[in-house]
């Protein structure tokens, strides 16, 4: 399917948010995720079904100061 991930169009074989994160090599419970502007909690990612051209935002903490 085609998704808009962090503002960039990408083709990824995934049907759930958890599958998408795995396919993109995102790991860890420290991620923040939103689909179409709605926050998706970590415990809901495995059941959260994605649709064609969904807008997905994946945020991870940055180190530094």
Short mmCIF file of C-alpha atoms in Angstrom, two decimals:
data_model
loop_
_atom_site.label_atom_id
_atom_site.label_comp_id
_atom_site.label_asym_id
_atom_site.label_seq_id
_atom_site.Cartn_x
_atom_site.Cartn_y
_atom_site.Cartn_z
CA UNK A 1 0.00 0.00 0.00
CA UNK A 2 0.99 3.61 -0.41
CA UNK A 3 1.30 5.72 2.74
CA UNK A 4 2.43 9.26 3.48
CA UNK A 5 5.06 8.67 6.18
CA UNK A 6 6.46 11.74 7.90
CA UNK A 7 5.45 13.76 4.84
CA UNK A 8 6.96 11.42 2.24
CA UNK A 9 5.03 9.02 0.03
CA UNK A 10 6.22 5.42 0.45
CA UNK A 11 5.07 2.04 -0.79
CA UNK A 12 5.12 -0.48 2.08
CA UNK A 13 3.56 -3.94 2.41
CA UNK A 14 1.73 -3.50 5.71
CA UNK A 15 -1.87 -3.69 6.90
CA UNK A 16 -1.47 -2.61 10.53
CA UNK A 17 0.52 0.14 12.18
CA UNK A 18 2.65 -2.46 13.98
CA UNK A 19 3.45 -4.14 10.63
CA UNK A 20 4.40 -0.79 9.14
CA UNK A 21 6.79 0.02 11.99
CA UNK A 22 8.38 -3.41 11.67
CA UNK A 23 8.77 -3.05 7.90
CA UNK A 24 10.45 0.34 8.37
CA UNK A 25 12.77 -0.99 11.12
CA UNK A 26 11.32 1.16 13.89
CA UNK A 27 11.68 -0.55 17.25
CA UNK A 28 11.01 0.27 20.86
CA UNK A 29 8.18 1.48 23.00
CA UNK A 30 9.54 5.01 23.00
CA UNK A 31 8.00 5.91 19.64
CA UNK A 32 5.04 8.23 19.27
CA UNK A 33 2.71 7.44 16.38
CA UNK A 34 -0.23 9.18 14.76
CA UNK A 35 -2.38 8.24 11.79
CA UNK A 36 -4.31 10.96 9.99
CA UNK A 37 -3.69 13.30 12.90
CA UNK A 38 -4.94 10.89 15.60
CA UNK A 39 -2.55 9.59 18.24
CA UNK A 40 -2.23 5.79 18.25
CA UNK A 41 -1.01 4.33 21.54
CA UNK A 42 1.61 1.59 21.60
CA UNK A 43 -0.84 -1.03 22.86
CA UNK A 44 -3.23 -0.30 19.95
CA UNK A 45 -0.73 -0.54 17.08
CA UNK A 46 -1.12 -4.27 16.41
CA UNK A 47 -4.88 -3.90 15.89
CA UNK A 48 -4.82 -0.52 14.12
CA UNK A 49 -5.69 -1.18 10.47
CA UNK A 50 -4.16 1.11 7.88
CA UNK A 51 -5.77 2.26 4.64
CA UNK A 52 -4.41 3.38 1.30
CA UNK A 53 -2.73 6.83 1.49
CA UNK A 54 -3.07 7.12 5.28
CA UNK A 55 -0.85 9.86 6.72
CA UNK A 56 1.45 8.31 9.32
CA UNK A 57 3.67 10.32 11.64
CA UNK A 58 6.41 8.48 13.52
CA UNK A 59 8.32 10.47 16.12
CA UNK A 60 11.29 9.30 18.12
CA UNK A 61 13.14 11.18 20.85
CA UNK A 62 16.31 12.98 19.85
CA UNK A 63 19.44 13.09 21.97
CA UNK A 64 21.50 16.16 22.44
CA UNK A 65 21.10 19.49 24.01
#
